[in-house]
Every structure is written in structure tokens, then in C-alpha cells.
mmCIF file of C-alpha atoms and ligand atoms in Angstrom:
data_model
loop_
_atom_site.group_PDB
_atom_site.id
_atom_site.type_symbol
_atom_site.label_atom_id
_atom_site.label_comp_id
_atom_site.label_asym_id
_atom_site.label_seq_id
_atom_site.Cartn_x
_atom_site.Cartn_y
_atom_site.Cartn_z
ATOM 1 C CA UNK A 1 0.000 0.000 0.000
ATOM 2 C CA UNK A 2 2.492 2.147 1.001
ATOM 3 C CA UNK A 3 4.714 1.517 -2.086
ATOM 4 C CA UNK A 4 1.715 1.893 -4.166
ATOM 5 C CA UNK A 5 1.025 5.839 -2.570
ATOM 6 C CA UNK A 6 4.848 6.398 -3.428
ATOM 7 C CA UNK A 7 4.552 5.484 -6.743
ATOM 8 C CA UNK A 8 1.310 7.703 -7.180
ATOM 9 C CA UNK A 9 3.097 10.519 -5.719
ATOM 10 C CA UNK A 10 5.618 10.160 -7.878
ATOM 11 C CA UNK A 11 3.761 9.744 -10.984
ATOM 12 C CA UNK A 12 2.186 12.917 -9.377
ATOM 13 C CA UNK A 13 5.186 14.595 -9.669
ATOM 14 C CA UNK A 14 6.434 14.100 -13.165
ATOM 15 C CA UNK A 15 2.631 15.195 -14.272
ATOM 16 C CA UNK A 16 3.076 17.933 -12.493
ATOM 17 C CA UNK A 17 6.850 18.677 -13.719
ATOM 18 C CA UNK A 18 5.449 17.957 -17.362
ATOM 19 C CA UNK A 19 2.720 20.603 -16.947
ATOM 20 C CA UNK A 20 4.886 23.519 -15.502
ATOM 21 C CA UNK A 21 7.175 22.911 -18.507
ATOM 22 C CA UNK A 22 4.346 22.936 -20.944
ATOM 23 C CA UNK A 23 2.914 26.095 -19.443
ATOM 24 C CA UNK A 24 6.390 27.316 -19.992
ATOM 25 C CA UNK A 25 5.471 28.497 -23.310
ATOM 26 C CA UNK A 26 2.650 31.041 -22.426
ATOM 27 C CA UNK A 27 4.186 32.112 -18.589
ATOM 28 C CA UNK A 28 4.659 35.560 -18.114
ATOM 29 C CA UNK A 29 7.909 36.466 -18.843
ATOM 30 C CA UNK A 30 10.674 37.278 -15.309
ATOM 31 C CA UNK A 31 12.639 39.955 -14.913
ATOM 32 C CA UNK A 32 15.347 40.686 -12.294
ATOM 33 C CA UNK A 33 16.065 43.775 -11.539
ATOM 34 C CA UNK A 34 19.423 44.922 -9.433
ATOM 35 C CA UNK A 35 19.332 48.536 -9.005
ATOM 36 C CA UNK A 36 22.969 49.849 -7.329
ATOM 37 C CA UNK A 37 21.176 51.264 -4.541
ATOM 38 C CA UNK A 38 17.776 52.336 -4.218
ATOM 39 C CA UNK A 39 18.738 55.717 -2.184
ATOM 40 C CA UNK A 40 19.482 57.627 -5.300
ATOM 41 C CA UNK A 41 16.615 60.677 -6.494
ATOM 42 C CA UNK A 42 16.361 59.885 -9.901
ATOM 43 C CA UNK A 43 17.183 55.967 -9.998
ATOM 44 C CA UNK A 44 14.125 56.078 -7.652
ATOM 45 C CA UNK A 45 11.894 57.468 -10.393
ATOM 46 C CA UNK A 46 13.821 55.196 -12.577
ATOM 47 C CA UNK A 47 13.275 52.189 -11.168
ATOM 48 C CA UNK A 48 9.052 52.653 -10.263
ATOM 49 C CA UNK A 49 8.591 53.689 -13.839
ATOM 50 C CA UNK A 50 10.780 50.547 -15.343
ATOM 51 C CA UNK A 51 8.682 48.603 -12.815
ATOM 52 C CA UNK A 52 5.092 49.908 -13.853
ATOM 53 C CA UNK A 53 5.713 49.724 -17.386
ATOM 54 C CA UNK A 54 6.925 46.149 -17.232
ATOM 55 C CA UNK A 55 4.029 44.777 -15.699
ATOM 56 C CA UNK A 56 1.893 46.836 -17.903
ATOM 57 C CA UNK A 57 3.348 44.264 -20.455
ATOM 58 C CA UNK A 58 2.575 41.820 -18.389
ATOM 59 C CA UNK A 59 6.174 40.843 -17.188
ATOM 60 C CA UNK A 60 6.506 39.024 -13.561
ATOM 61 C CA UNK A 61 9.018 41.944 -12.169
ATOM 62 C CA UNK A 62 11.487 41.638 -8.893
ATOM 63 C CA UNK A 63 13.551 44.753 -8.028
ATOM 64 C CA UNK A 64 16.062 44.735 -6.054
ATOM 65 C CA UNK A 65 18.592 47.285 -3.755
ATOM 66 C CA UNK A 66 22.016 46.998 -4.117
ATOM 67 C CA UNK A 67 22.812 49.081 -1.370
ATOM 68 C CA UNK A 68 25.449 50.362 -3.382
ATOM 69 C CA UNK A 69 27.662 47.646 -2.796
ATOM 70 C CA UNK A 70 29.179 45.365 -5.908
ATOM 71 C CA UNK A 71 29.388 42.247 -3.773
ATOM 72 C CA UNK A 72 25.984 42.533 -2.564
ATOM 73 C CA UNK A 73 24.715 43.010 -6.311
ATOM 74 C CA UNK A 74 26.682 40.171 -7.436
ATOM 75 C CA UNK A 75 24.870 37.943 -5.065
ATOM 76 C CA UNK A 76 21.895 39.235 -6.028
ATOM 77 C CA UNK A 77 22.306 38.168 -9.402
ATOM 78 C CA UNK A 78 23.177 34.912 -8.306
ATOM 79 C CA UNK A 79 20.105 34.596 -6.687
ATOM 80 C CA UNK A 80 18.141 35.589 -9.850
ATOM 81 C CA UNK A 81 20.632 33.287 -12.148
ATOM 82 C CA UNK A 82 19.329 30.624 -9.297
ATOM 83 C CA UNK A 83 15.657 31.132 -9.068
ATOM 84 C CA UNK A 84 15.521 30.624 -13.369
ATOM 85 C CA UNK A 85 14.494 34.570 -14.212
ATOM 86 C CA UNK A 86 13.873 35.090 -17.886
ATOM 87 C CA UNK A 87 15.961 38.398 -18.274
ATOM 88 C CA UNK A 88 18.032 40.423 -16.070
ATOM 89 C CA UNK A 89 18.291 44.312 -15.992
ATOM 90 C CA UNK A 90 21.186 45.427 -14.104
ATOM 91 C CA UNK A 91 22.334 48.723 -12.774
ATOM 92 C CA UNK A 92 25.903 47.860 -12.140
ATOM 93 C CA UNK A 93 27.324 49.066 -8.801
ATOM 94 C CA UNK A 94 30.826 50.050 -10.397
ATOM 95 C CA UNK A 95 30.564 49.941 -13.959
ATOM 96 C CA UNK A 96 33.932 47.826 -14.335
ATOM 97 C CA UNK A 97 32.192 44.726 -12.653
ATOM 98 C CA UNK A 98 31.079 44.412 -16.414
ATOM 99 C CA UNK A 99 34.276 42.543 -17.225
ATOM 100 C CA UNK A 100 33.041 39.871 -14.271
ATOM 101 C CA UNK A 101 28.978 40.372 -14.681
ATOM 102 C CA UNK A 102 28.842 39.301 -18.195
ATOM 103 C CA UNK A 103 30.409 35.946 -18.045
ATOM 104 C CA UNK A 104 28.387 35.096 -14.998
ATOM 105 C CA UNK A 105 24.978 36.003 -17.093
ATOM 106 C CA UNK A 106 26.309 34.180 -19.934
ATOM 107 C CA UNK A 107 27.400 31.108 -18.408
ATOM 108 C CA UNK A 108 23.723 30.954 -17.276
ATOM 109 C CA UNK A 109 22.312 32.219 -20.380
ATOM 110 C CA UNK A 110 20.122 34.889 -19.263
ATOM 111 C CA UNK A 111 20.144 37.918 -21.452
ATOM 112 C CA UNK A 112 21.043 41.187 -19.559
ATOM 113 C CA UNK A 113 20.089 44.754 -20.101
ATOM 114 C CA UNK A 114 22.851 46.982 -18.647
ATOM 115 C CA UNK A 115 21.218 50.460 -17.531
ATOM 116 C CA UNK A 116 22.086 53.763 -16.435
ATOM 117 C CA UNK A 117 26.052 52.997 -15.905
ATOM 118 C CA UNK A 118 27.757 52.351 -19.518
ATOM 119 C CA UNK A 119 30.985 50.106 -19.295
ATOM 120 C CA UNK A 120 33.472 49.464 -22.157
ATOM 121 C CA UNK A 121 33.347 53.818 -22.979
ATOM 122 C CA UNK A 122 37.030 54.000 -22.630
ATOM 123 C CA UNK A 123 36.974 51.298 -25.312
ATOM 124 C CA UNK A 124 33.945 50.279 -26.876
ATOM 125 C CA UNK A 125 36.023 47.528 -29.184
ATOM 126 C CA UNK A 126 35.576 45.613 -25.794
ATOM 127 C CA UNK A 127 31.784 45.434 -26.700
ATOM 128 C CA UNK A 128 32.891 42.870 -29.814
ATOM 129 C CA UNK A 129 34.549 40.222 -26.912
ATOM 130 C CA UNK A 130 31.076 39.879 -24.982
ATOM 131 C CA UNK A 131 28.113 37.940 -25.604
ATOM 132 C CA UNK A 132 25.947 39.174 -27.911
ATOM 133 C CA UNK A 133 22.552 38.934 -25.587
ATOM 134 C CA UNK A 134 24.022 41.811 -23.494
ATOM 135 C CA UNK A 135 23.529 45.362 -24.386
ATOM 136 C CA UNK A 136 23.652 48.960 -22.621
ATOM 137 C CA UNK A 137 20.500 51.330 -22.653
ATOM 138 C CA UNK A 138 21.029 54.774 -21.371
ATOM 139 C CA UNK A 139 22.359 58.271 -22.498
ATOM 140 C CA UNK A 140 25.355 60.045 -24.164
ATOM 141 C CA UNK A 141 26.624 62.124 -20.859
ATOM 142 C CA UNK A 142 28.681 64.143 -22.940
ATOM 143 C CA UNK A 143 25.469 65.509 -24.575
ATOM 144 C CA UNK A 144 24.384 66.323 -20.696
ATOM 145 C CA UNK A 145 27.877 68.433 -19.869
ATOM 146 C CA UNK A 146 27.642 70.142 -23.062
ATOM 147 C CA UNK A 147 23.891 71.383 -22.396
ATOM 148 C CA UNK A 148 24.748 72.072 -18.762
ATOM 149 C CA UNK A 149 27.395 74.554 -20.104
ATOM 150 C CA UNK A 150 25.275 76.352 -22.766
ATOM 151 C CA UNK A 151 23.015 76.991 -20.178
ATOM 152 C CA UNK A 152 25.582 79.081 -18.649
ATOM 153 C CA UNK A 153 27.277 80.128 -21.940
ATOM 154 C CA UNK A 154 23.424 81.472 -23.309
ATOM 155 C CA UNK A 155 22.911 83.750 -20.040
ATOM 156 C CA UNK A 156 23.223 87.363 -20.755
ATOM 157 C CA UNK A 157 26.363 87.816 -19.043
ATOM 158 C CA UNK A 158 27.846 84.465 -20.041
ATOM 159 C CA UNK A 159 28.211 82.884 -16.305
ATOM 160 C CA UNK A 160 30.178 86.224 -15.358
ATOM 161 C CA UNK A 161 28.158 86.914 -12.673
ATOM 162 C CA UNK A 162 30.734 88.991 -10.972
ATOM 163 C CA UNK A 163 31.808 90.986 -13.724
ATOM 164 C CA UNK A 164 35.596 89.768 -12.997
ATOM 165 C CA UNK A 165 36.273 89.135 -16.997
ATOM 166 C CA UNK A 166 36.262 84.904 -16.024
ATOM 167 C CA UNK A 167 33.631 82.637 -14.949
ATOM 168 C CA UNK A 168 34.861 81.557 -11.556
ATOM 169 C CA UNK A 169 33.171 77.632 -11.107
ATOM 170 C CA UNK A 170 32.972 75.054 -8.449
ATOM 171 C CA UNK A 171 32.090 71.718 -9.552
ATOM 172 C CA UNK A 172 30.378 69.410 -7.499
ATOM 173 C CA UNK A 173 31.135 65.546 -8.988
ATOM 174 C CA UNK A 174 28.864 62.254 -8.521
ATOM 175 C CA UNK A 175 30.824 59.147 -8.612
ATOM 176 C CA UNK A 176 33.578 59.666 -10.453
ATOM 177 C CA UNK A 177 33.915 55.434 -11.348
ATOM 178 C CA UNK A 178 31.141 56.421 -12.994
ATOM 179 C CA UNK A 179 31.302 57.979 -16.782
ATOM 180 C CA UNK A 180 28.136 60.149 -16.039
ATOM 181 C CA UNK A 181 30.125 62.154 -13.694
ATOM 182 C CA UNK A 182 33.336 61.975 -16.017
ATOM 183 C CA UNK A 183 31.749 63.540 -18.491
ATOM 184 C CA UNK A 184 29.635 66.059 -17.040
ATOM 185 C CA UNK A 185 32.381 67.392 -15.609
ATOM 186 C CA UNK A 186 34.519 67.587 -18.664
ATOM 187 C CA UNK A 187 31.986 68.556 -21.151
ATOM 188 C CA UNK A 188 30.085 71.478 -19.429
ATOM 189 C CA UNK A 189 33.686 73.603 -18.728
ATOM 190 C CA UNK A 190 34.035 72.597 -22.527
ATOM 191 C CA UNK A 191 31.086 74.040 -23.845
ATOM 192 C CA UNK A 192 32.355 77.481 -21.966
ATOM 193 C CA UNK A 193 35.527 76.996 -23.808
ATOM 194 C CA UNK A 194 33.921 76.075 -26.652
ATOM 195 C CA UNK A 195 32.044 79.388 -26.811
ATOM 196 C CA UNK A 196 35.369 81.263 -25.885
ATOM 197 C CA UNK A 197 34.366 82.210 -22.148
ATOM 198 C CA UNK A 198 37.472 82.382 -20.289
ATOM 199 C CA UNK A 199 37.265 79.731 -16.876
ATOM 200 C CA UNK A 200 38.793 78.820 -13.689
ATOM 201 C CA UNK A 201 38.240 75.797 -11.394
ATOM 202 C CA UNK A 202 38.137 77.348 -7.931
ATOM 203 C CA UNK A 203 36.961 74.115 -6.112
ATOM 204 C CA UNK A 204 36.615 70.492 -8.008
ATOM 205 C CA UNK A 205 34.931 67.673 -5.666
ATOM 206 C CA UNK A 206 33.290 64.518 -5.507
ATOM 207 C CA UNK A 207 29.213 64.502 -4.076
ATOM 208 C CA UNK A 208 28.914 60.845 -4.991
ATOM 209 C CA UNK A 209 25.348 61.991 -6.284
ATOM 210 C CA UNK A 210 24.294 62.634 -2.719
ATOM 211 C CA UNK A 211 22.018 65.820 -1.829
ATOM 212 C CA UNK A 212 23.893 65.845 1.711
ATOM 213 C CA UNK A 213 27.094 66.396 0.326
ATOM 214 C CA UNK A 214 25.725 68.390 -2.312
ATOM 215 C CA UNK A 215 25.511 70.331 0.458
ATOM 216 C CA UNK A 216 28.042 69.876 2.467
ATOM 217 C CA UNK A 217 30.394 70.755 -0.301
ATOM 218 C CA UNK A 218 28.587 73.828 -1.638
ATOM 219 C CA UNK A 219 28.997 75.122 1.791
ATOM 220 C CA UNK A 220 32.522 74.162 1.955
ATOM 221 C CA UNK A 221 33.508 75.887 -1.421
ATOM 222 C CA UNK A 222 31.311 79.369 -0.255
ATOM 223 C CA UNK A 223 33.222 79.774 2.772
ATOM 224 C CA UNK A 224 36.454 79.765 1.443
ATOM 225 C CA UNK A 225 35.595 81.521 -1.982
ATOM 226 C CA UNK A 226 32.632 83.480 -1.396
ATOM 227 C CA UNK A 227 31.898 85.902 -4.151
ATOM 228 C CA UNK A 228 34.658 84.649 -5.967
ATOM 229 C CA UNK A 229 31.724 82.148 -7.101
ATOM 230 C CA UNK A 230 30.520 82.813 -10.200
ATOM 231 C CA UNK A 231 28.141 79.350 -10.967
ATOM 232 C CA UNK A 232 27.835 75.893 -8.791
ATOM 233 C CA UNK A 233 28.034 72.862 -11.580
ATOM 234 C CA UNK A 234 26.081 69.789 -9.746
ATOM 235 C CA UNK A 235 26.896 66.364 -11.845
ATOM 236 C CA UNK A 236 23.442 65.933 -10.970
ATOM 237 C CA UNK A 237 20.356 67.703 -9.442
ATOM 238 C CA UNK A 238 20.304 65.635 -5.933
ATOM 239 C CA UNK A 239 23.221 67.337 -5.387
ATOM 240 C CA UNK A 240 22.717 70.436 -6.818
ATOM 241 C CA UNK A 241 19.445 70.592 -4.361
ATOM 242 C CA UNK A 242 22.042 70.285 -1.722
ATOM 243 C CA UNK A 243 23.907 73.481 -3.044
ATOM 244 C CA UNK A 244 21.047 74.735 -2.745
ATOM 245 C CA UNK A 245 20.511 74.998 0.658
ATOM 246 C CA UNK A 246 24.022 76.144 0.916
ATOM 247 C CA UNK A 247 23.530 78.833 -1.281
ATOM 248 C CA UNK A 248 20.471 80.122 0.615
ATOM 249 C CA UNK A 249 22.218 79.580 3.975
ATOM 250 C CA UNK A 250 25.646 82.220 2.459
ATOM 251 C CA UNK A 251 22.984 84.646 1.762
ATOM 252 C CA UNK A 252 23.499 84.498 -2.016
ATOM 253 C CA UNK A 253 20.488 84.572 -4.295
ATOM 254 C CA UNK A 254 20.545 82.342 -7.622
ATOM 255 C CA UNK A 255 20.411 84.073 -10.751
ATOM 256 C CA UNK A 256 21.160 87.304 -9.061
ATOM 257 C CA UNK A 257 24.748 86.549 -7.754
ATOM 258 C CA UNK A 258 25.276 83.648 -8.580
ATOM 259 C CA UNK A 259 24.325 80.482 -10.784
ATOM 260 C CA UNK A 260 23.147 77.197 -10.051
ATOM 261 C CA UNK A 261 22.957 74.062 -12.903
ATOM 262 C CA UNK A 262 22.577 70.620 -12.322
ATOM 263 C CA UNK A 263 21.666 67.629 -14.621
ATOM 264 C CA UNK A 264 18.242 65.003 -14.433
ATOM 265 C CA UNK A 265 15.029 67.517 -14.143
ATOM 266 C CA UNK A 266 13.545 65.738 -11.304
ATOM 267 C CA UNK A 267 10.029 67.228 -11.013
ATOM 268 C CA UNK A 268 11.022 69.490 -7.819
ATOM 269 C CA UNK A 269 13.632 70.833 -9.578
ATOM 270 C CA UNK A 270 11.345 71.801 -12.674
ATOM 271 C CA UNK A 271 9.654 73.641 -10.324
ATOM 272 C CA UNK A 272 12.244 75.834 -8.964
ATOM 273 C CA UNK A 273 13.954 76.513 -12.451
ATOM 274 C CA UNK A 274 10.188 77.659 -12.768
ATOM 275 C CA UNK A 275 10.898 79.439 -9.419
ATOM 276 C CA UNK A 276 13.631 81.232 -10.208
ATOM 277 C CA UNK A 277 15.710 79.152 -7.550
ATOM 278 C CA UNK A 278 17.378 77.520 -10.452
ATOM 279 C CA UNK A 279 19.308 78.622 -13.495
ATOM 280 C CA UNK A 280 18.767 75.401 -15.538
ATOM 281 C CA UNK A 281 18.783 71.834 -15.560
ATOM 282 C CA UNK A 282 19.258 68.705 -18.170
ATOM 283 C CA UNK A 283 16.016 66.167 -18.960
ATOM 284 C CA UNK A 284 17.819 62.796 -18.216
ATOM 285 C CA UNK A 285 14.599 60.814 -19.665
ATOM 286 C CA UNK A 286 13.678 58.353 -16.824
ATOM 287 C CA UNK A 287 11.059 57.433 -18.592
ATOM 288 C CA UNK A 288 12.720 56.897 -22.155
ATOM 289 C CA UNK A 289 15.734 55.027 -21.000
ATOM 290 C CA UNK A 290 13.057 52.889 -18.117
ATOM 291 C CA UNK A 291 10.789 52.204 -21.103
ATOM 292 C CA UNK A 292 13.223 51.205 -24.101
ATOM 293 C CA UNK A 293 15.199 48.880 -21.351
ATOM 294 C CA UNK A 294 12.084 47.126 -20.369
ATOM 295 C CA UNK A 295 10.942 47.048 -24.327
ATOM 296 C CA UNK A 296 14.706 45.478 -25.157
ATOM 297 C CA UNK A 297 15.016 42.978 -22.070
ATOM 298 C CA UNK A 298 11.397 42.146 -23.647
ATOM 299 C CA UNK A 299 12.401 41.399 -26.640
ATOM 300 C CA UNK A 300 16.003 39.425 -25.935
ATOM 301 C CA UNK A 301 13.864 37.005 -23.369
ATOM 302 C CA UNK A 302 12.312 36.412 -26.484
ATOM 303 C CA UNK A 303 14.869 35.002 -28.312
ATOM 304 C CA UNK A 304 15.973 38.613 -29.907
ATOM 305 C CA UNK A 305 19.776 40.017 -30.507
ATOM 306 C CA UNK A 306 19.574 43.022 -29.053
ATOM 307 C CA UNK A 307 22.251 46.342 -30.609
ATOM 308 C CA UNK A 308 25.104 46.632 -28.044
ATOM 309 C CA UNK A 309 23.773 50.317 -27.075
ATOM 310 C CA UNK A 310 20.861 51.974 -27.027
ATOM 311 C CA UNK A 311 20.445 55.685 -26.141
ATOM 312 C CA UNK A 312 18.218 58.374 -25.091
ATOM 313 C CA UNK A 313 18.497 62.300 -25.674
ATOM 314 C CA UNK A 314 18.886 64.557 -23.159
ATOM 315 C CA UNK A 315 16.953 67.621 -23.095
ATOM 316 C CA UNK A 316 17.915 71.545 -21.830
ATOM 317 C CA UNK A 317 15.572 72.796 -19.344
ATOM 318 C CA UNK A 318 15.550 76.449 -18.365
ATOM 319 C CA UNK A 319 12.804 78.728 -17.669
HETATM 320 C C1 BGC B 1 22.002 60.524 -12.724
HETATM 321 C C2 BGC B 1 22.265 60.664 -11.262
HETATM 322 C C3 BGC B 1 22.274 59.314 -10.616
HETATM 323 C C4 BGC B 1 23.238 58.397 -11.332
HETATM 324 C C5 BGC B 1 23.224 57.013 -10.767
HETATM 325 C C6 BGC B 1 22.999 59.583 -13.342
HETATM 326 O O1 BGC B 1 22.713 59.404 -14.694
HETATM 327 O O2 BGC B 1 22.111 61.775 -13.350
HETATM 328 O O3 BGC B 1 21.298 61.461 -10.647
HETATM 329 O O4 BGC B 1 22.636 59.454 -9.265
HETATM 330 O O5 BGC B 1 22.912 58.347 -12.689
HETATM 331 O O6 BGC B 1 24.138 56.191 -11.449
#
């Protein structure tokens, strides 16, 4: 009797193995998501509109916080690898964990969708070593500096607020593994060059994208340069909020004596470029880049090649 149970059970089993692999076919398709740490301004838009518009296509979505730490993420992927997801999309922690992420995927075979943190820029010949069912979706940052910069450059008296014949800057950095903040940082002082405005660095450090020190820094540079400042260069508007504050607290008013730019247009932002509080900011589409990932890891779980990069336009904002 007992044998005879075992045997049923069994039998049970493999009809019920058989069916879950049938069903495979029409299952909703599962996604992985590693975000490098959910305590980031705009990868928090990022990541609720990448999650809503997946399961609007009817994707089974997990997202998870990387906490800003690469061995965390790579254990998270592990996980995913282990629980059998259809398609990862990763925001890499430090963008040179590429070199180790990809294998890992590909031994697995699980597509990948690389977002917001582009590897391989130095040299993008590296792109031709990896497996094809990896590609990057995100945005040219040099097209962000170089709008961040005209937005200065365009103002009547070219960033000179002070009159002193050169635009005195301090330039507040995000994480400068990351190309976003290489970039920004290079480009924008370009575009002044560009348009023949004489400049000089007065105070060059790294916010790691943080509104705190955003703040903290601003602060920092104010006190020991004071109306020296001519404009505050965020890498990104988190930390250009941060300035901010700092700004307010010296007493100095933007876009009277002094100039403010930082890059993203998060909606509060918008509002104070609106305001006044702001000289100008730089779209970084959320909801371009969160849409064309989730459309791409899509169409790779599918069976698709994806291109190796995607990209999405940045757009000027100023009042
Ligand atoms: C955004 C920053 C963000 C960073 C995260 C950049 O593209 O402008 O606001 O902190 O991505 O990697």
C-alpha cells in the first residue's frame, strides 16, 4: 500500500513537472532587476517607472537594492541566475564589474540589459569580446555636460556673474567610477571653452550623487571663496538641491549673484527653475531610457539580438 502511494506521488510529480514545462510556453515572462542602490533621487523614479511599465506588459518583475555595494549586487544576481528569471536588468554598482557580470549572465544564459552605468566607454572595441545577448541602454553624458554649459554660456552675461572678466566655477562631482560624472564634468567647462568664455576651477569635488554632500560641499567651497563664485556645476540635481541649501544659507540669491545648474530635471527641480531658484537643468529621460530597457530585455527574453547600445536624448531645461 504504502509503495503503491509512493509510486502515485511520484507519478504525481512528473505530471506535475510535465505541466509547468508545458505552461512554460505562455508564462509571463521574469525579470530581475538589481538597481545599485535604491537611495538615489532619480534611480528612484527610474526604477518605479521601469517597474510599472513592465508589468503593464505583463512581465513578472522583482527589483532589487544593491545598497550600493558590488558584492551585494553580485549575489543578487546569483540569486536571480538561481531562481531561473527570464531576463536580467542590471544597474551595475561600479561599472567595471562588467568585465566579471557578463560571463556570470552568460554562463547561465540569461540575457542582460545593462542600464544607467555604460561600461566598455574608454573602449567600446571591448563590446565585440562579450556575448551578444548583453547590451547597454542609457544616455550620451557628454550631450548632458555640453547642455549644462550652454546653459551658462546662453545667459546674458555668459556665467560672469561677478563681472571679474572669467567665470569663476565650483564643480560638485557624482561618482567619479562612474562615466556620467566623467563627463559632465569635462563637457560642461568645454562648452564654456567652446564658446570662448574664459574659466577657472576654484573648487573640483566629488558629491557621490548625494544631496547631503551636495551640500556639504557647496557650503565648503562658499566659505572659502565666497563671491569669488561665479556658478555651482552639480553632476546631478540631488546634489545640486544640496547646493542649494548652501547657497540660501551664504545669503546668495541664484540668478542674481550667482548660478546654479545641475543635470536630471527631477520634477522638484522643474519647479524651482520655474521658481527662479534655479538657473537650468538637463532632462535625463527616466522614462525613455526605463521604457526602451524594459521594451529590449522584452524582446532578448524572447529570443531577440539586441544592438550593443541603445540611447536616449537629453533635453535643456531652463525657464
Ligand atoms: C544621474 C544621477 C544618478 C546616477 C546614478 C545619473 O545618470 O544623473 O542622478 O545618481 O545616474 O548612477
Amino acid at each position: 500500500m504504502k509503495k503503491f502511494l509512493v509510486l502515485v506521488l511520484a507519478a504525481l510529480m512528473v505530471a506535475g513537472l510535465a505541466v509547468t514545462v508545458q505552461a512554460g510556453e505562455g508564462d509571463p515572462i521574469k525579470v530581475g532587476v538589481c538597481i545599485y542602490k535604491f537611495d538615489d533621487n532619480f534611480m528612484t523614479l527610474y526604477r518605479q517607472e521601469l517597474q510599472t511599465y513592465l508589468e503593464s506588459k505583463g512581465a513578472v518583475v522583482t527589483v532589487v537594492d544593491g545598497k550600493g555595494d558590488q558584492a551585494e549586487q553580485t549575489n543578487q544576481i546569483n540569486s536571480f541566475i538561481a531562481e531561473g528569471v527570464d531576463v536580467l536588468i542590471v544597474n551595475l554598482v561600479q561599472s567595471s564589474a562588467a568585465d566579471a557580470i557578463i560571463p556570470l549572465v552568460q554562463a547561465a544564459n540569461i540575457p542582460t540589459v545593462l542600464i544607467n552605468r555604460e561600461p566598455f566607454v574608454d573602449d567600446p572595441s571591448q563590446w565585440d569580446k562579450v556575448w551578444d545577448k548583453v547590451c547597454y541602454v542609457g544616455a550620451d553624458a557628454r550631450q548632458s555636460g555640453t547642455f549644462q554649459g550652454q546653459i551658462i554660456a546662453d545667459l546674458p552675461d555668459k556665467g560672469d556673474v561677478n563681472g571679474n572678466g572669467v567665470v569663476d566655477y565650483v564643480m560638485i562631482i557624482g561618482d567619479p567610477e562612474n562615466v556620467d560624472a566623467q563627463y559632465r564634468t569635462e563637457f560642461s567647462i568645454k562648452a564654456l571653452t567652446d564658446a570662448g568664455i574664459t574659466v577657472n576651477e576654484l573648487f573640483a569635488q566629488r558629491g557621490d550623487w548625494d544631496q547631503a554632500k551636495g551640500q556639504e560641499l557647496a557650503a565648503t567651497a562658499l566659505a572659502q571663496f565666497g563671491d569669488q563664485v561665479d556658478v555651482i556645476f552639480c553632476n546631478n540635481d540631488g546634489m545640486a538641491l544640496g547646493a542649494l541649501q548652501s547657497i540660501k544659507a551664504a545669503g546668495r540669491t541664484v540668478g542674481k549673484d550667482i548660478y546654479l545648474v545641475g543635470v536630471d530635471a527631477l520634477p522638484e527641480v522643474v519647479q524651482l527653475v520655474e521658481a527662479d531658484e534655479f538657473t537650468g537643468t538637463v532632462l535625463n529621460d527616466h522614462v525613455g531610457q526605463s521604457h526602451k530597457a524594459a521594451d529590449v530585455a522584452l524582446e532578448v527574453a524572447g529570443g531577440t539580438t539586441p544592438e550593443r547600445i541603445y540611447t536616449v536624448d537629453y533635453v535643456k531645461v531652463t525657464k
